[in-house]
PDB file of C-alpha atoms and ligand atoms in Angstrom:
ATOM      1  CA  UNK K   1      -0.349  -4.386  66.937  1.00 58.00           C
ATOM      2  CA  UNK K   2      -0.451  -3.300  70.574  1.00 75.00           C
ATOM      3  CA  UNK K   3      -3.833  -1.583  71.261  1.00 84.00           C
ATOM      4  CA  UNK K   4      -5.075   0.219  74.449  1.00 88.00           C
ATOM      5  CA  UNK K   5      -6.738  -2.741  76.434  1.00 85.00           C
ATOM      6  CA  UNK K   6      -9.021   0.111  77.879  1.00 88.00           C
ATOM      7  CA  UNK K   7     -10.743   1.728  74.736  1.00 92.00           C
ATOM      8  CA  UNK K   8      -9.180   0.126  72.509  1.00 90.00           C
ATOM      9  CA  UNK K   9      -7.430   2.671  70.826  1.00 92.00           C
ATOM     10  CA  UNK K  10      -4.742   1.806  68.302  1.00 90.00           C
ATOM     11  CA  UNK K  11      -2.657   5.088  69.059  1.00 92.00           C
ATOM     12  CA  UNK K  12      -0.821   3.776  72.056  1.00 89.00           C
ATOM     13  CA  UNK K  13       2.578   5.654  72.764  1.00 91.00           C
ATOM     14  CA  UNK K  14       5.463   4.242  74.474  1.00 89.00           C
ATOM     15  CA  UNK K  15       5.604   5.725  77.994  1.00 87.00           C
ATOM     16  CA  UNK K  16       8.632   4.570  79.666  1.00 86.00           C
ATOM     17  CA  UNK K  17       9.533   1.385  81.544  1.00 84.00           C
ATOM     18  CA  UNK K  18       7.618  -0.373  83.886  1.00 76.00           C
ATOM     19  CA  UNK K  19       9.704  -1.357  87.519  1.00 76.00           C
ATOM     20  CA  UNK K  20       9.821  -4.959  85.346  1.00 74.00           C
ATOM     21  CA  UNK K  21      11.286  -3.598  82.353  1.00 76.00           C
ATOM     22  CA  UNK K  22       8.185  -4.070  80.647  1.00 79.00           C
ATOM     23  CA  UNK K  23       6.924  -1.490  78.329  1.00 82.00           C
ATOM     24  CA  UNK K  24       4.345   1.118  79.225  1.00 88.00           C
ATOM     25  CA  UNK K  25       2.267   2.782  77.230  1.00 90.00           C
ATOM     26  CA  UNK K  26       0.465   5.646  77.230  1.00 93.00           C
ATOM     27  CA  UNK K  27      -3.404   5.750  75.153  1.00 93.00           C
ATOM     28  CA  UNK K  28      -3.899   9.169  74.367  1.00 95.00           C
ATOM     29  CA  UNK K  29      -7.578   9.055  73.671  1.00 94.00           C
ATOM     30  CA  UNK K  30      -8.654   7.685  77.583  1.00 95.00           C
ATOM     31  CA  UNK K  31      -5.382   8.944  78.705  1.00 95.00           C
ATOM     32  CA  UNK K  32      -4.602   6.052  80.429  1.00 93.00           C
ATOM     33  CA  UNK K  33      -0.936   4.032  80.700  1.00 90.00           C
ATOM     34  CA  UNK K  34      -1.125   0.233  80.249  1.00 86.00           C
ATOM     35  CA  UNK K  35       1.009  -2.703  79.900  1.00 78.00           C
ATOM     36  CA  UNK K  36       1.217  -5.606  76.873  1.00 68.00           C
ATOM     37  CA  UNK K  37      -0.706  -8.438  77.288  1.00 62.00           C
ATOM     38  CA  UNK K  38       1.140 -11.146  78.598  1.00 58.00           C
ATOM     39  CA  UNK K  39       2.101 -13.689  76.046  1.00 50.00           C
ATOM     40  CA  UNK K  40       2.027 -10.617  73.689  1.00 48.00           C
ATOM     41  CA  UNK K  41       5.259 -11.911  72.268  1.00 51.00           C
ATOM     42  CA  UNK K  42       5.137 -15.392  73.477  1.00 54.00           C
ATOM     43  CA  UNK K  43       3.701 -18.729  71.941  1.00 60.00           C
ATOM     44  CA  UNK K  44       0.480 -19.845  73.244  1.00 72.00           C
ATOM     45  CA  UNK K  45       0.029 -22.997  75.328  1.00 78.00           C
ATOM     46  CA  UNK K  46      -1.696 -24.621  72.464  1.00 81.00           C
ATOM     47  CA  UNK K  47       0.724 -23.918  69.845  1.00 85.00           C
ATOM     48  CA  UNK K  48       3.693 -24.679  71.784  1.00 87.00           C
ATOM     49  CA  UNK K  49       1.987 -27.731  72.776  1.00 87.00           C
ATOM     50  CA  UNK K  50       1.686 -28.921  69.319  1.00 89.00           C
ATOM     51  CA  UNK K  51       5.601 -27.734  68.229  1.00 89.00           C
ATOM     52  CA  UNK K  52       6.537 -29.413  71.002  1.00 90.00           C
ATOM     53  CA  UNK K  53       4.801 -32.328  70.137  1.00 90.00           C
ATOM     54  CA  UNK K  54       6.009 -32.398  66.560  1.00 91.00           C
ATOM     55  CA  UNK K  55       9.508 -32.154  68.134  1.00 91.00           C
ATOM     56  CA  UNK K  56       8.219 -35.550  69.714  1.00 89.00           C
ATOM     57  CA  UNK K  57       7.317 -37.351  66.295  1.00 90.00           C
ATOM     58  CA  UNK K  58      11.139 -36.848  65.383  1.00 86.00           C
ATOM     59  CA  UNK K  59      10.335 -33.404  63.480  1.00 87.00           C
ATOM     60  CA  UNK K  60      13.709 -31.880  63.515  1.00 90.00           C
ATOM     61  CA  UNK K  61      14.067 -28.547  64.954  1.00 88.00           C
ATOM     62  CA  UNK K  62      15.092 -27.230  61.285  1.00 90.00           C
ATOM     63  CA  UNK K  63      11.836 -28.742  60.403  1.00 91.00           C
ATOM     64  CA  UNK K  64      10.246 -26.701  63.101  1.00 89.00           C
ATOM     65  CA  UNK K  65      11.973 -23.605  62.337  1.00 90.00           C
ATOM     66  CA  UNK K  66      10.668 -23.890  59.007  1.00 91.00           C
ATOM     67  CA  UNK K  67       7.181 -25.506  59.685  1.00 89.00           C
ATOM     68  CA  UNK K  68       5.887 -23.420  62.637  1.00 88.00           C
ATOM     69  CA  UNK K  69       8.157 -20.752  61.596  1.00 88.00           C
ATOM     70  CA  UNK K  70       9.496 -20.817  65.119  1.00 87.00           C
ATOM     71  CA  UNK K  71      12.956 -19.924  66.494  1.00 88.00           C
ATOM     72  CA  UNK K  72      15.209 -22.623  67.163  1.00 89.00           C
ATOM     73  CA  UNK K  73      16.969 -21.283  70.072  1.00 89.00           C
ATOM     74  CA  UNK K  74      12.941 -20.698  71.441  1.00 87.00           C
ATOM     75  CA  UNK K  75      12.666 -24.753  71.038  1.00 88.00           C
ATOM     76  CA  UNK K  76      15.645 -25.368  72.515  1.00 88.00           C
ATOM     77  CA  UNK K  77      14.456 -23.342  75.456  1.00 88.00           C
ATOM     78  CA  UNK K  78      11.215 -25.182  75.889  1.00 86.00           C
ATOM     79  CA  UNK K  79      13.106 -28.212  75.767  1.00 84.00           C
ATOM     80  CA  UNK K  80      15.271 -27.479  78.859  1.00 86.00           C
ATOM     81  CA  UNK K  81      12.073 -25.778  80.661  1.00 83.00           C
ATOM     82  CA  UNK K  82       9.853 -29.143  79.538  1.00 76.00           C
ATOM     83  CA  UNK K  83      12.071 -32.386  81.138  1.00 66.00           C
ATOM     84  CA  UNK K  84       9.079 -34.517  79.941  1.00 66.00           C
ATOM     85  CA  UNK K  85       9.711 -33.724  76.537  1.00 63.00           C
ATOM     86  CA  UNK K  86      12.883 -35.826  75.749  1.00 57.00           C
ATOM     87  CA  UNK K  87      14.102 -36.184  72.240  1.00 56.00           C
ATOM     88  CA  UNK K  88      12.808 -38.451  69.757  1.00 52.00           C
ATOM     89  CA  UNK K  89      15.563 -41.885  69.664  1.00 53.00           C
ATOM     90  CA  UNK K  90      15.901 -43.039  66.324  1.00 53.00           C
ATOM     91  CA  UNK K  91      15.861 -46.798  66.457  1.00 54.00           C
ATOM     92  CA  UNK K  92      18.094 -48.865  67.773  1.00 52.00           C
ATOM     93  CA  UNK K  93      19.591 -51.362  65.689  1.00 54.00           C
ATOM     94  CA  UNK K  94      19.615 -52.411  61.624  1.00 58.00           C
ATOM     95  CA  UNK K  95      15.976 -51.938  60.111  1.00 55.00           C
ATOM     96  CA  UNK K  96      15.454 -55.523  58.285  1.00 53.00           C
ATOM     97  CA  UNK K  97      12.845 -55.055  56.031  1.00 55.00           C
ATOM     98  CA  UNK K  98      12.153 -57.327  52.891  1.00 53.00           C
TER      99      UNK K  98
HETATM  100 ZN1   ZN D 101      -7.310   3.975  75.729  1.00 59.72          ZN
END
């Protein structure tokens, strides 16, 4: 719920675009226009951190999607934005337990 980061009013209209294509919005009680908080829509550092992390430990990204309840496609696009982050190898070779 977007609320006006000035009084924090709860009755925030939309008020047009911003030069960014951001939304504006317009708080009728202080009458002032504002802008979403950054990362309104995004992951945090932290979580993505720890998804990405996951992703590390072999998680698959269906077991993302259904753990974090995160889009693939936005893993996928971590992935290409985080190089570091390579994909989890399973093992080379015949495991020979017993
Ligand atoms: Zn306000």
């Amino acid at each position: 719920m977007d609320t006006c980061p000035h009084c924090n009013s709860a009755k925030l209209r939309k008020h047009g675009l911003a030069r960014n294509d951001k939304q504006r919005y317009f708080c009728p009680d202080c009458r002032r226009t504002s802008r979403p908080a950054p990362g309104t829509n995004a992951y945090d550092e932290a979580r993505k951190a720890e998804i990405l992390r996951a992703y590390q430990e072999r998680t698959s990204l269906r077991g993302l999607t259904r753990i974090f309840g995160v889009s693939r496609q936005t893993v996928t696009a971590w992935l290409k934005k985080s190089p570091a982050v390579a994909p989890a190898q399973p093992d080379a070779g015949p495991a020979a337990t017993g």
